[in-house]
Amino acid sequence: AQLTINDSSNGKGSIDYNGVESVYVAVKLTDGNDGASGEVAKLTVNGGTLKGYYYGISGNGTRHGTEVVINGGAITAANAEEGTAIYHPQNGLLTVNGGTVSAPTGIEMRSGTLTVNAGAIKSTASTFDEKGNGSGTTMTGVAVAVSQHVTDKDLKVVINGGTLTGPYALYEKDLQNETGTKALEIKDGIFEGQVYSKNCTAFIKGGTFSDVNALNYFADNANVSMKLDKDCSISAFNLEKKDAKVEVDLATHTLTLSAVSQISATASFKNGNISTKEMIKGMGGKLKFDKVHISGPNYALWVQGPNAKLEVINGSLIEANYFSISTDATLQGGGLLYGGADIMLKDSKFIAGETGFMTNVSPATVNIENCEFSGNHQAAFLRGGTYTIKNSSFTLKAELESTHSENNHMKQWQDGNRAAFAGITIGNYLSSAYQYPTTVAMTGVTVKVEGTHASSFPAVHVCANAAENKGVTLTYDGSCSFTSTYDPAVEYGTANITVNGEAVKSNVKQETSN
């Protein structure tokens, strides 16, 4: 049979259980007694309210071959604890083009194919619950629940639009160890609630989400936006789809990460806080932070790979114990891959217990404007690459003595930031590695040393490789200020250094070696 439900009474028309609990469904499709007739039972809802005690619309797991189309109206259930607006245990087609589908569970798919193009699907429950059930629903607190039926029929959900709201906007899990084929595909839509799938991966291609866990289900070519509605935690997000794009509005909330997050996609974060117990790694993708406070106990941001791009702008604050930002090499094909990360830092602050900003191994191209840097080893360590620095300040806090084990002043520099301590340290003093030229152009730059041991360190320290074309080129004008009670305030440790177009000689008072 085919049934079409319209509403000719301006939204007041209804099929209602009228308080009789035994009327468990407003519209039921098929009965086990029908048998496999081969005829399709079709229901089209264009308007009105469908309200049963347990279900608004229900199929039957013993009679397959149905087609349900929701174009409008309101589908709901009266039971405030277990009600499900649409229960779909049969192998059939369910399409939502509009209307409102709401109950403690909006739709539970246990068999068949669901396509959502528009409309609102909502869980009215405040909490989530799940349980196995061979003949009925299995979840509450979900807008769209996906759980294989005992009949093991194919199960597919495609979401092209609409709004899904609840403690979980989407939840997929087999609660009885069934084995039927399952597929999820999200192309668009608004998801206000958590997203979880046990059996499906890489199914999100588009949409707007409130749950950052959705990042773990990215597909190739995904283009996704997020707006957090609360503080949240996640072990890590691994955005390693280079052709994917994600925009995250933290909306003044805090996102907490407990493991290393690797990003090779195009990803931007704005307007909030990120707390990372490890670090965020830009692995060849495009990474942007706009008005974001990132904090980490040891590291905050690392940038790796020849195509990596990083942009930190608009009042962002990056702070960590070791490095606020560092570049490095990346492993590829069993070996190290070096290359030029492209970094833009503007109108932001970088504070670290050791080094505010460091380029290490990988020769980057860096543009800095109107930023502040501070650290106890170096405010900035520029170890290879090209730098344009404007209207920015660098402060060495100088709370460590010059005898500190990692202050290799005129001793062979080592890996990381184990080099000369200074407000800005430039170049290289190691013959076996880090063989890159360094070019630094500064205007309106202030470098100073302050703190308990301020007299022990220069504002700027420069060393260079001896090899041709591996030296340091430094330019600055009268708008720059380099201040330290250490003499000289700008220290040149080696030859092969050009300053404002002229070669300079070492002005280190006493050289030592190890």
Short mmCIF file of C-alpha atoms in Angstrom, two decimals:
data_model
loop_
_atom_site.label_atom_id
_atom_site.label_comp_id
_atom_site.label_asym_id
_atom_site.label_seq_id
_atom_site.Cartn_x
_atom_site.Cartn_y
_atom_site.Cartn_z
CA ALA A 1 0.00 0.00 0.00
CA GLN A 2 0.92 3.65 -0.35
CA LEU A 3 -0.10 6.20 2.27
CA THR A 4 0.41 9.97 2.01
CA ILE A 5 -0.25 12.14 5.05
CA ASN A 6 -1.01 15.84 4.53
CA ASP A 7 -2.12 18.49 6.97
CA SER A 8 -4.97 20.75 5.89
CA SER A 9 -5.47 22.41 9.28
CA ASN A 10 -2.52 24.82 9.49
CA GLY A 11 -0.22 22.57 11.51
CA LYS A 12 -2.87 21.27 13.92
CA GLY A 13 -3.65 18.00 12.19
CA SER A 14 -2.37 14.92 14.01
CA ILE A 15 -2.34 11.17 14.44
CA ASP A 16 -1.98 10.88 18.20
CA TYR A 17 -1.92 8.07 20.76
CA ASN A 18 -4.15 10.28 22.97
CA GLY A 19 -2.70 9.00 26.24
CA VAL A 20 -3.30 5.31 25.53
CA GLU A 21 0.04 3.58 26.15
CA SER A 22 -0.94 0.47 24.22
CA VAL A 23 -1.06 2.63 21.08
CA TYR A 24 2.69 2.30 20.83
CA VAL A 25 3.08 3.76 17.32
CA ALA A 26 1.25 6.38 15.26
CA VAL A 27 1.98 4.78 11.88
CA LYS A 28 3.27 1.22 11.51
CA LEU A 29 4.70 -0.17 8.29
CA THR A 30 3.95 -3.82 7.50
CA ASP A 31 3.38 -6.86 9.62
CA GLY A 32 5.14 -10.17 9.87
CA ASN A 33 2.05 -11.84 8.45
CA ASP A 34 2.53 -10.00 5.16
CA GLY A 35 5.38 -12.26 4.19
CA ALA A 36 7.80 -11.44 1.38
CA SER A 37 5.21 -10.26 -1.13
CA GLY A 38 7.67 -8.22 -3.14
CA GLU A 39 5.37 -5.20 -2.94
CA VAL A 40 6.77 -1.99 -1.43
CA ALA A 41 4.92 -0.41 1.47
CA LYS A 42 5.34 3.33 1.01
CA LEU A 43 4.69 6.15 3.47
CA THR A 44 4.99 9.86 2.61
CA VAL A 45 4.57 12.49 5.33
CA ASN A 46 4.08 16.05 4.12
CA GLY A 47 2.67 17.57 7.31
CA GLY A 48 0.88 17.04 10.59
CA THR A 49 2.05 15.47 13.85
CA LEU A 50 2.62 11.72 14.22
CA LYS A 51 2.83 10.70 17.87
CA GLY A 52 2.66 7.23 19.37
CA TYR A 53 3.62 6.16 22.88
CA TYR A 54 6.94 4.51 21.92
CA TYR A 55 7.28 5.49 18.26
CA GLY A 56 6.00 8.02 15.78
CA ILE A 57 6.77 5.68 12.87
CA SER A 58 7.91 2.07 13.13
CA GLY A 59 8.75 -0.72 10.72
CA ASN A 60 9.00 -4.44 11.40
CA GLY A 61 12.15 -6.55 11.33
CA THR A 62 10.25 -9.51 9.84
CA ARG A 63 8.86 -7.66 6.80
CA HIS A 64 11.28 -5.78 4.55
CA GLY A 65 10.75 -3.72 1.43
CA THR A 66 9.53 -0.29 2.59
CA GLU A 67 9.97 3.30 1.53
CA VAL A 68 9.43 6.22 3.91
CA VAL A 69 9.77 9.87 2.85
CA ILE A 70 9.50 12.70 5.38
CA ASN A 71 8.95 16.04 3.64
CA GLY A 72 7.44 17.92 6.57
CA GLY A 73 5.45 17.64 9.77
CA ALA A 74 6.52 16.52 13.23
CA ILE A 75 7.38 12.92 14.11
CA THR A 76 7.66 12.20 17.84
CA ALA A 77 6.98 9.76 20.70
CA ALA A 78 5.39 10.27 24.11
CA ASN A 79 7.59 8.04 26.26
CA ALA A 80 10.11 10.42 27.81
CA GLU A 81 12.66 7.71 28.61
CA GLU A 82 12.68 5.28 25.68
CA GLY A 83 10.65 6.94 22.96
CA THR A 84 12.02 6.88 19.40
CA ALA A 85 10.52 9.10 16.72
CA ILE A 86 11.36 6.71 13.86
CA TYR A 87 12.36 3.09 14.50
CA HIS A 88 13.67 1.35 11.35
CA PRO A 89 14.53 -2.36 11.84
CA GLN A 90 13.52 -3.39 8.31
CA ASN A 91 15.55 -3.42 5.11
CA GLY A 92 14.03 -0.42 3.36
CA LEU A 93 14.59 3.20 2.39
CA LEU A 94 14.10 6.17 4.73
CA THR A 95 14.54 9.70 3.38
CA VAL A 96 14.23 12.91 5.42
CA ASN A 97 13.76 16.03 3.28
CA GLY A 98 12.29 18.28 5.96
CA GLY A 99 10.13 18.42 9.06
CA THR A 100 11.06 17.73 12.67
CA VAL A 101 11.93 14.29 14.03
CA SER A 102 12.34 14.39 17.83
CA ALA A 103 12.14 12.07 20.85
CA PRO A 104 14.67 10.66 23.36
CA THR A 105 16.09 9.05 20.20
CA GLY A 106 15.37 10.74 16.89
CA ILE A 107 15.95 7.89 14.41
CA GLU A 108 17.30 4.43 15.12
CA MET A 109 18.47 2.59 12.00
CA ARG A 110 18.95 -1.14 12.46
CA SER A 111 18.61 -2.07 8.82
CA GLY A 112 18.18 -0.39 5.45
CA THR A 113 19.30 2.98 4.11
CA LEU A 114 18.77 6.42 5.65
CA THR A 115 19.30 9.56 3.58
CA VAL A 116 18.99 12.94 5.33
CA ASN A 117 18.81 15.94 3.01
CA ALA A 118 17.22 18.55 5.30
CA GLY A 119 15.06 18.93 8.38
CA ALA A 120 15.73 18.71 12.12
CA ILE A 121 16.46 15.43 13.91
CA LYS A 122 16.74 15.76 17.68
CA SER A 123 17.20 13.73 20.82
CA THR A 124 15.25 15.26 23.68
CA ALA A 125 17.14 13.21 26.30
CA SER A 126 19.81 14.83 28.46
CA THR A 127 22.00 11.73 28.77
CA PHE A 128 23.10 8.81 26.60
CA ASP A 129 22.39 5.14 27.25
CA GLU A 130 22.81 1.94 25.24
CA LYS A 131 21.82 -1.71 25.61
CA GLY A 132 21.51 -4.79 23.44
CA ASN A 133 18.03 -5.61 22.14
CA GLY A 134 17.07 -8.23 19.56
CA SER A 135 13.56 -6.86 19.05
CA GLY A 136 13.43 -3.13 19.65
CA THR A 137 15.56 -0.05 20.15
CA THR A 138 19.04 -0.02 21.67
CA MET A 139 19.88 3.63 22.43
CA THR A 140 18.62 6.86 23.94
CA GLY A 141 20.24 10.27 23.76
CA VAL A 142 21.03 10.08 20.04
CA ALA A 143 19.70 12.03 17.08
CA VAL A 144 20.63 9.28 14.61
CA ALA A 145 21.48 5.89 16.11
CA VAL A 146 22.97 3.14 13.92
CA SER A 147 23.02 -0.43 15.29
CA GLN A 148 22.85 -3.65 13.30
CA HIS A 149 19.69 -5.77 13.69
CA VAL A 150 19.74 -9.51 14.33
CA THR A 151 18.69 -9.98 10.70
CA ASP A 152 22.17 -8.82 9.55
CA LYS A 153 20.85 -6.82 6.60
CA ASP A 154 22.93 -4.10 4.94
CA LEU A 155 22.89 -0.80 6.83
CA LYS A 156 23.79 2.57 5.35
CA VAL A 157 23.43 6.21 6.47
CA VAL A 158 24.08 9.17 4.15
CA ILE A 159 23.69 12.71 5.51
CA ASN A 160 23.63 15.53 2.95
CA GLY A 161 22.14 18.24 5.16
CA GLY A 162 19.80 18.97 8.04
CA THR A 163 20.48 19.53 11.73
CA LEU A 164 21.20 16.66 14.16
CA THR A 165 21.06 17.55 17.85
CA GLY A 166 21.50 15.59 21.07
CA PRO A 167 24.04 14.28 23.57
CA TYR A 168 25.13 12.35 20.48
CA ALA A 169 24.26 13.73 17.07
CA LEU A 170 25.38 10.43 15.53
CA TYR A 171 26.30 7.14 17.20
CA GLU A 172 27.18 3.89 15.44
CA LYS A 173 27.81 0.64 17.32
CA ASP A 174 26.61 -2.94 17.06
CA LEU A 175 25.39 -3.97 20.48
CA GLN A 176 24.84 -7.67 19.73
CA ASN A 177 27.97 -8.56 17.71
CA GLU A 178 26.14 -8.66 14.41
CA THR A 179 28.12 -8.74 11.17
CA GLY A 180 26.03 -7.05 8.47
CA THR A 181 27.64 -4.50 6.17
CA LYS A 182 27.61 -0.93 7.51
CA ALA A 183 28.46 2.37 5.82
CA LEU A 184 28.37 5.98 6.99
CA GLU A 185 28.81 9.05 4.82
CA ILE A 186 28.48 12.65 5.96
CA LYS A 187 28.61 15.22 3.18
CA ASP A 188 27.03 18.22 4.91
CA GLY A 189 24.73 19.21 7.76
CA ILE A 190 24.92 20.65 11.26
CA PHE A 191 25.86 18.28 14.10
CA GLU A 192 25.15 19.67 17.56
CA GLY A 193 26.42 16.89 19.81
CA GLN A 194 29.06 14.20 19.89
CA VAL A 195 29.90 11.95 16.96
CA TYR A 196 31.03 8.34 17.44
CA SER A 197 31.47 5.28 15.25
CA LYS A 198 32.93 1.94 16.29
CA ASN A 199 33.01 0.28 12.89
CA CYS A 200 33.29 3.04 10.28
CA THR A 201 36.25 5.29 9.48
CA ALA A 202 36.97 8.22 7.15
CA PHE A 203 33.29 8.96 6.53
CA ILE A 204 33.12 12.72 7.16
CA LYS A 205 33.47 14.80 3.99
CA GLY A 206 31.69 17.97 5.08
CA GLY A 207 29.44 19.58 7.65
CA THR A 208 29.59 21.73 10.77
CA PHE A 209 30.27 20.05 14.11
CA SER A 210 30.30 20.96 17.80
CA ASP A 211 32.33 17.88 18.78
CA VAL A 212 36.06 17.94 18.07
CA ASN A 213 36.13 14.11 18.03
CA ALA A 214 34.65 14.33 14.56
CA LEU A 215 38.16 15.22 13.39
CA ASN A 216 39.09 11.55 13.82
CA TYR A 217 36.65 10.50 11.08
CA PHE A 218 37.93 12.73 8.28
CA ALA A 219 37.82 11.45 4.70
CA ASP A 220 39.97 12.51 1.75
CA ASN A 221 39.01 15.95 0.44
CA ALA A 222 37.00 16.72 3.57
CA ASN A 223 35.94 20.33 4.06
CA VAL A 224 34.61 20.73 7.59
CA SER A 225 33.92 23.50 10.10
CA MET A 226 33.53 23.25 13.86
CA LYS A 227 32.22 25.48 16.61
CA LEU A 228 32.69 24.17 20.12
CA ASP A 229 29.82 24.57 22.55
CA LYS A 230 31.81 23.65 25.70
CA ASP A 231 35.29 22.84 27.01
CA CYS A 232 36.33 19.44 25.71
CA SER A 233 39.15 16.90 25.75
CA ILE A 234 40.53 14.51 23.15
CA SER A 235 43.63 12.34 23.21
CA ALA A 236 44.80 13.82 19.90
CA PHE A 237 43.57 14.71 16.46
CA ASN A 238 45.49 13.29 13.53
CA LEU A 239 44.64 15.36 10.47
CA GLU A 240 46.92 13.66 7.98
CA LYS A 241 44.78 14.20 4.89
CA LYS A 242 46.77 16.77 2.92
CA ASP A 243 43.81 17.64 0.72
CA ALA A 244 41.42 18.09 3.68
CA LYS A 245 40.39 21.40 5.23
CA VAL A 246 39.03 22.17 8.70
CA GLU A 247 38.12 25.41 10.43
CA VAL A 248 37.66 25.26 14.21
CA ASP A 249 36.00 28.07 16.15
CA LEU A 250 36.89 27.40 19.78
CA ALA A 251 34.27 30.00 20.76
CA THR A 252 36.22 31.03 23.92
CA HIS A 253 36.32 27.38 25.12
CA THR A 254 39.35 25.23 25.97
CA LEU A 255 40.37 22.18 23.94
CA THR A 256 42.65 19.80 25.87
CA LEU A 257 44.95 17.36 24.03
CA SER A 258 46.76 14.56 25.86
CA ALA A 259 48.95 13.21 23.03
CA VAL A 260 50.90 14.48 20.03
CA SER A 261 48.61 15.82 17.29
CA GLN A 262 49.90 15.68 13.72
CA ILE A 263 48.41 17.93 11.06
CA SER A 264 49.14 17.73 7.35
CA ALA A 265 45.75 19.12 6.31
CA THR A 266 44.77 22.77 6.03
CA ALA A 267 43.58 23.60 9.54
CA SER A 268 42.70 26.86 11.25
CA PHE A 269 41.78 27.51 14.88
CA LYS A 270 40.41 30.74 16.31
CA ASN A 271 39.08 32.45 19.40
CA GLY A 272 39.90 30.20 22.34
CA ASN A 273 42.40 28.02 24.18
CA ILE A 274 44.32 24.83 23.43
CA SER A 275 46.08 22.97 26.23
CA THR A 276 48.43 20.25 24.99
CA LYS A 277 50.31 17.79 27.20
CA GLU A 278 52.62 16.99 24.29
CA MET A 279 52.69 19.18 21.17
CA ILE A 280 50.92 20.07 17.94
CA LYS A 281 52.94 19.21 14.83
CA GLY A 282 52.41 20.84 11.48
CA MET A 283 53.54 18.07 9.13
CA GLY A 284 53.55 19.68 5.72
CA GLY A 285 50.07 21.21 5.85
CA LYS A 286 48.80 24.73 6.44
CA LEU A 287 48.21 25.57 10.08
CA LYS A 288 46.70 28.83 11.35
CA PHE A 289 45.99 30.15 14.84
CA ASP A 290 43.96 33.34 15.15
CA LYS A 291 43.49 34.76 18.66
CA VAL A 292 44.37 31.41 20.25
CA HIS A 293 46.20 30.71 23.52
CA ILE A 294 48.24 27.50 23.26
CA SER A 295 50.00 26.16 26.35
CA GLY A 296 52.09 23.05 26.84
CA PRO A 297 54.23 21.75 29.71
CA ASN A 298 57.23 21.22 27.42
CA TYR A 299 56.35 22.06 23.80
CA ALA A 300 53.50 23.87 22.07
CA LEU A 301 54.00 23.99 18.28
CA TRP A 302 56.42 22.16 15.99
CA VAL A 303 56.56 22.72 12.23
CA GLN A 304 58.08 20.03 10.04
CA GLY A 305 58.40 19.29 6.35
CA PRO A 306 59.27 21.27 3.22
CA ASN A 307 55.68 22.33 2.50
CA ALA A 308 54.64 23.17 6.05
CA LYS A 309 53.03 26.55 6.62
CA LEU A 310 52.29 28.15 9.97
CA GLU A 311 50.45 31.39 10.70
CA VAL A 312 50.00 32.78 14.23
CA ILE A 313 48.16 36.11 14.34
CA ASN A 314 45.81 38.51 16.04
CA GLY A 315 46.69 38.47 19.73
CA SER A 316 47.57 34.79 19.99
CA LEU A 317 49.70 33.61 22.93
CA ILE A 318 51.94 30.55 22.58
CA GLU A 319 53.77 29.38 25.71
CA ALA A 320 55.62 26.27 26.88
CA ASN A 321 58.52 25.25 29.08
CA TYR A 322 61.02 24.31 26.36
CA PHE A 323 59.91 25.88 23.06
CA SER A 324 56.83 27.87 22.15
CA ILE A 325 57.52 27.17 18.46
CA SER A 326 60.22 25.02 16.89
CA THR A 327 60.95 23.74 13.41
CA ASP A 328 62.60 20.41 12.74
CA ALA A 329 63.24 17.82 10.09
CA THR A 330 60.68 15.15 9.34
CA LEU A 331 61.13 11.43 8.69
CA GLN A 332 60.26 10.27 5.20
CA GLY A 333 61.25 7.04 3.49
CA GLY A 334 63.45 6.02 6.40
CA GLY A 335 65.51 9.23 6.36
CA LEU A 336 65.36 12.87 7.41
CA LEU A 337 63.70 15.30 5.05
CA TYR A 338 64.80 18.91 5.36
CA GLY A 339 63.02 21.81 3.80
CA GLY A 340 61.69 25.31 4.09
CA ALA A 341 58.74 25.78 6.38
CA ASP A 342 56.89 29.04 5.70
CA ILE A 343 56.06 30.87 8.94
CA MET A 344 54.12 34.10 9.58
CA LEU A 345 53.97 35.47 13.14
CA LYS A 346 52.03 38.68 13.65
CA ASP A 347 50.60 40.64 16.60
CA SER A 348 51.24 37.78 19.04
CA LYS A 349 53.35 36.68 22.02
CA PHE A 350 55.69 33.71 22.41
CA ILE A 351 56.85 32.87 25.93
CA ALA A 352 58.99 29.91 26.94
CA GLY A 353 61.07 28.75 29.89
CA GLU A 354 63.90 28.08 27.42
CA THR A 355 63.40 29.41 23.86
CA GLY A 356 60.46 31.47 22.64
CA PHE A 357 61.03 30.68 18.96
CA MET A 358 63.55 28.33 17.33
CA THR A 359 64.24 27.23 13.79
CA ASN A 360 66.16 23.99 14.08
CA VAL A 361 67.52 21.81 11.23
CA SER A 362 64.96 22.97 8.69
CA PRO A 363 65.83 26.32 7.02
CA ALA A 364 62.56 28.23 7.18
CA THR A 365 61.25 31.41 5.62
CA VAL A 366 59.95 33.50 8.50
CA ASN A 367 58.10 36.82 8.61
CA ILE A 368 57.62 38.39 12.04
CA GLU A 369 55.70 41.60 12.73
CA ASN A 370 54.65 43.26 15.98
CA CYS A 371 55.40 40.25 18.20
CA GLU A 372 56.97 39.66 21.61
CA PHE A 373 59.37 36.82 22.44
CA SER A 374 60.99 35.75 25.69
CA GLY A 375 62.97 32.85 27.12
CA ASN A 376 65.83 31.90 29.47
CA HIS A 377 68.07 30.29 26.82
CA GLN A 378 67.16 32.52 23.90
CA ALA A 379 64.15 34.67 23.16
CA ALA A 380 64.72 33.48 19.58
CA PHE A 381 67.23 31.07 18.02
CA LEU A 382 67.55 31.53 14.25
CA ARG A 383 69.52 28.50 13.07
CA GLY A 384 69.35 28.69 9.30
CA GLY A 385 66.75 30.30 7.06
CA THR A 386 65.54 33.71 5.95
CA TYR A 387 63.94 36.15 8.42
CA THR A 388 62.18 39.47 8.03
CA ILE A 389 61.49 40.95 11.46
CA LYS A 390 59.60 44.21 12.02
CA ASN A 391 58.50 46.13 15.11
CA SER A 392 59.05 43.26 17.53
CA SER A 393 60.72 42.77 20.91
CA PHE A 394 62.96 39.97 22.19
CA THR A 395 63.80 39.57 25.89
CA LEU A 396 66.28 37.16 27.45
CA LYS A 397 65.08 36.64 31.01
CA ALA A 398 68.61 35.66 32.17
CA GLU A 399 67.59 33.73 35.28
CA LEU A 400 70.20 31.03 34.48
CA GLU A 401 73.92 31.40 35.16
CA SER A 402 76.43 31.50 32.32
CA THR A 403 77.85 28.22 33.65
CA HIS A 404 74.60 26.44 32.80
CA SER A 405 75.36 23.13 31.03
CA GLU A 406 73.39 24.11 27.92
CA ASN A 407 75.01 27.52 27.45
CA ASN A 408 77.61 26.67 24.81
CA HIS A 409 79.02 30.16 24.42
CA MET A 410 81.98 29.80 22.01
CA LYS A 411 81.92 26.09 22.57
CA GLN A 412 80.66 23.69 19.94
CA TRP A 413 76.90 24.07 19.74
CA GLN A 414 74.82 20.93 20.06
CA ASP A 415 71.36 19.85 18.99
CA GLY A 416 68.23 21.81 19.81
CA ASN A 417 68.82 25.05 21.69
CA ARG A 418 72.08 24.00 23.34
CA ALA A 419 73.97 26.96 21.95
CA ALA A 420 74.95 30.42 23.11
CA PHE A 421 72.42 32.12 25.37
CA ALA A 422 71.33 35.55 24.12
CA GLY A 423 68.28 37.65 23.37
CA ILE A 424 68.62 36.50 19.74
CA THR A 425 71.12 33.80 18.74
CA ILE A 426 71.81 33.63 15.01
CA GLY A 427 73.60 31.13 12.77
CA ASN A 428 75.64 28.05 13.60
CA TYR A 429 78.77 26.94 15.45
CA LEU A 430 78.86 23.28 14.53
CA SER A 431 80.85 21.90 11.61
CA SER A 432 79.11 18.53 11.24
CA ALA A 433 75.46 19.56 10.89
CA TYR A 434 73.04 22.48 10.49
CA GLN A 435 74.92 23.63 7.41
CA TYR A 436 72.53 26.34 6.23
CA PRO A 437 72.98 30.05 5.49
CA THR A 438 71.10 32.48 7.71
CA THR A 439 69.75 35.84 6.53
CA VAL A 440 68.14 38.23 9.00
CA ALA A 441 66.66 41.68 8.19
CA MET A 442 65.38 43.75 11.12
CA THR A 443 63.58 47.09 11.41
CA GLY A 444 62.02 48.48 14.59
CA VAL A 445 63.38 45.56 16.63
CA THR A 446 64.19 45.78 20.34
CA VAL A 447 66.40 43.17 21.98
CA LYS A 448 67.22 43.34 25.67
CA VAL A 449 68.59 41.22 28.49
CA GLU A 450 67.10 41.45 31.97
CA GLY A 451 67.07 39.40 35.13
CA THR A 452 69.44 38.12 37.79
CA HIS A 453 72.30 37.31 35.41
CA ALA A 454 71.71 40.00 32.81
CA SER A 455 75.38 41.03 32.78
CA SER A 456 76.44 37.55 31.58
CA PHE A 457 74.78 37.51 28.17
CA PRO A 458 74.68 39.63 25.00
CA ALA A 459 71.53 40.94 23.39
CA VAL A 460 72.54 39.34 20.08
CA HIS A 461 75.06 36.55 19.48
CA VAL A 462 76.09 35.54 15.94
CA CYS A 463 78.22 32.62 14.74
CA ALA A 464 78.58 31.27 11.20
CA ASN A 465 79.70 28.21 9.30
CA ALA A 466 83.08 28.66 7.64
CA ALA A 467 81.90 27.20 4.31
CA GLU A 468 81.22 29.56 1.43
CA ASN A 469 77.54 30.55 1.11
CA LYS A 470 76.84 29.09 4.55
CA GLY A 471 77.43 32.23 6.56
CA VAL A 472 75.22 34.84 8.21
CA THR A 473 73.90 38.03 6.62
CA LEU A 474 72.45 40.53 9.10
CA THR A 475 70.89 43.90 8.30
CA TYR A 476 69.30 46.40 10.66
CA ASP A 477 68.80 50.16 10.83
CA GLY A 478 68.66 52.94 13.44
CA SER A 479 65.15 51.96 14.48
CA CYS A 480 66.60 48.88 16.18
CA SER A 481 67.85 48.74 19.77
CA PHE A 482 70.15 46.07 21.26
CA THR A 483 70.63 46.51 25.01
CA SER A 484 72.65 44.53 27.53
CA THR A 485 75.06 45.25 30.37
CA TYR A 486 77.23 42.54 28.82
CA ASP A 487 79.96 43.92 26.54
CA PRO A 488 79.56 43.77 23.60
CA ALA A 489 75.77 43.89 23.35
CA VAL A 490 76.02 42.47 19.81
CA GLU A 491 78.59 39.71 19.74
CA TYR A 492 80.18 38.15 16.64
CA GLY A 493 81.85 34.85 17.43
CA THR A 494 83.31 33.90 14.05
CA ALA A 495 84.14 35.15 10.59
CA ASN A 496 81.85 34.68 7.55
CA ILE A 497 79.39 37.21 8.97
CA THR A 498 78.17 40.22 6.98
CA VAL A 499 76.45 43.08 8.83
CA ASN A 500 74.79 45.90 6.88
CA GLY A 501 76.80 45.00 3.80
CA GLU A 502 80.22 44.72 5.43
CA ALA A 503 82.19 41.77 6.72
CA VAL A 504 82.83 41.84 10.47
CA LYS A 505 85.45 40.25 12.67
CA SER A 506 84.98 38.33 15.85
CA ASN A 507 84.61 40.59 18.86
CA VAL A 508 84.46 37.89 21.48
CA LYS A 509 86.73 38.85 24.36
CA GLN A 510 87.77 35.36 25.34
CA GLU A 511 87.30 32.20 23.32
CA THR A 512 87.18 28.75 24.83
CA SER A 513 86.71 25.37 23.26
CA ASN A 514 85.62 21.94 24.26
#
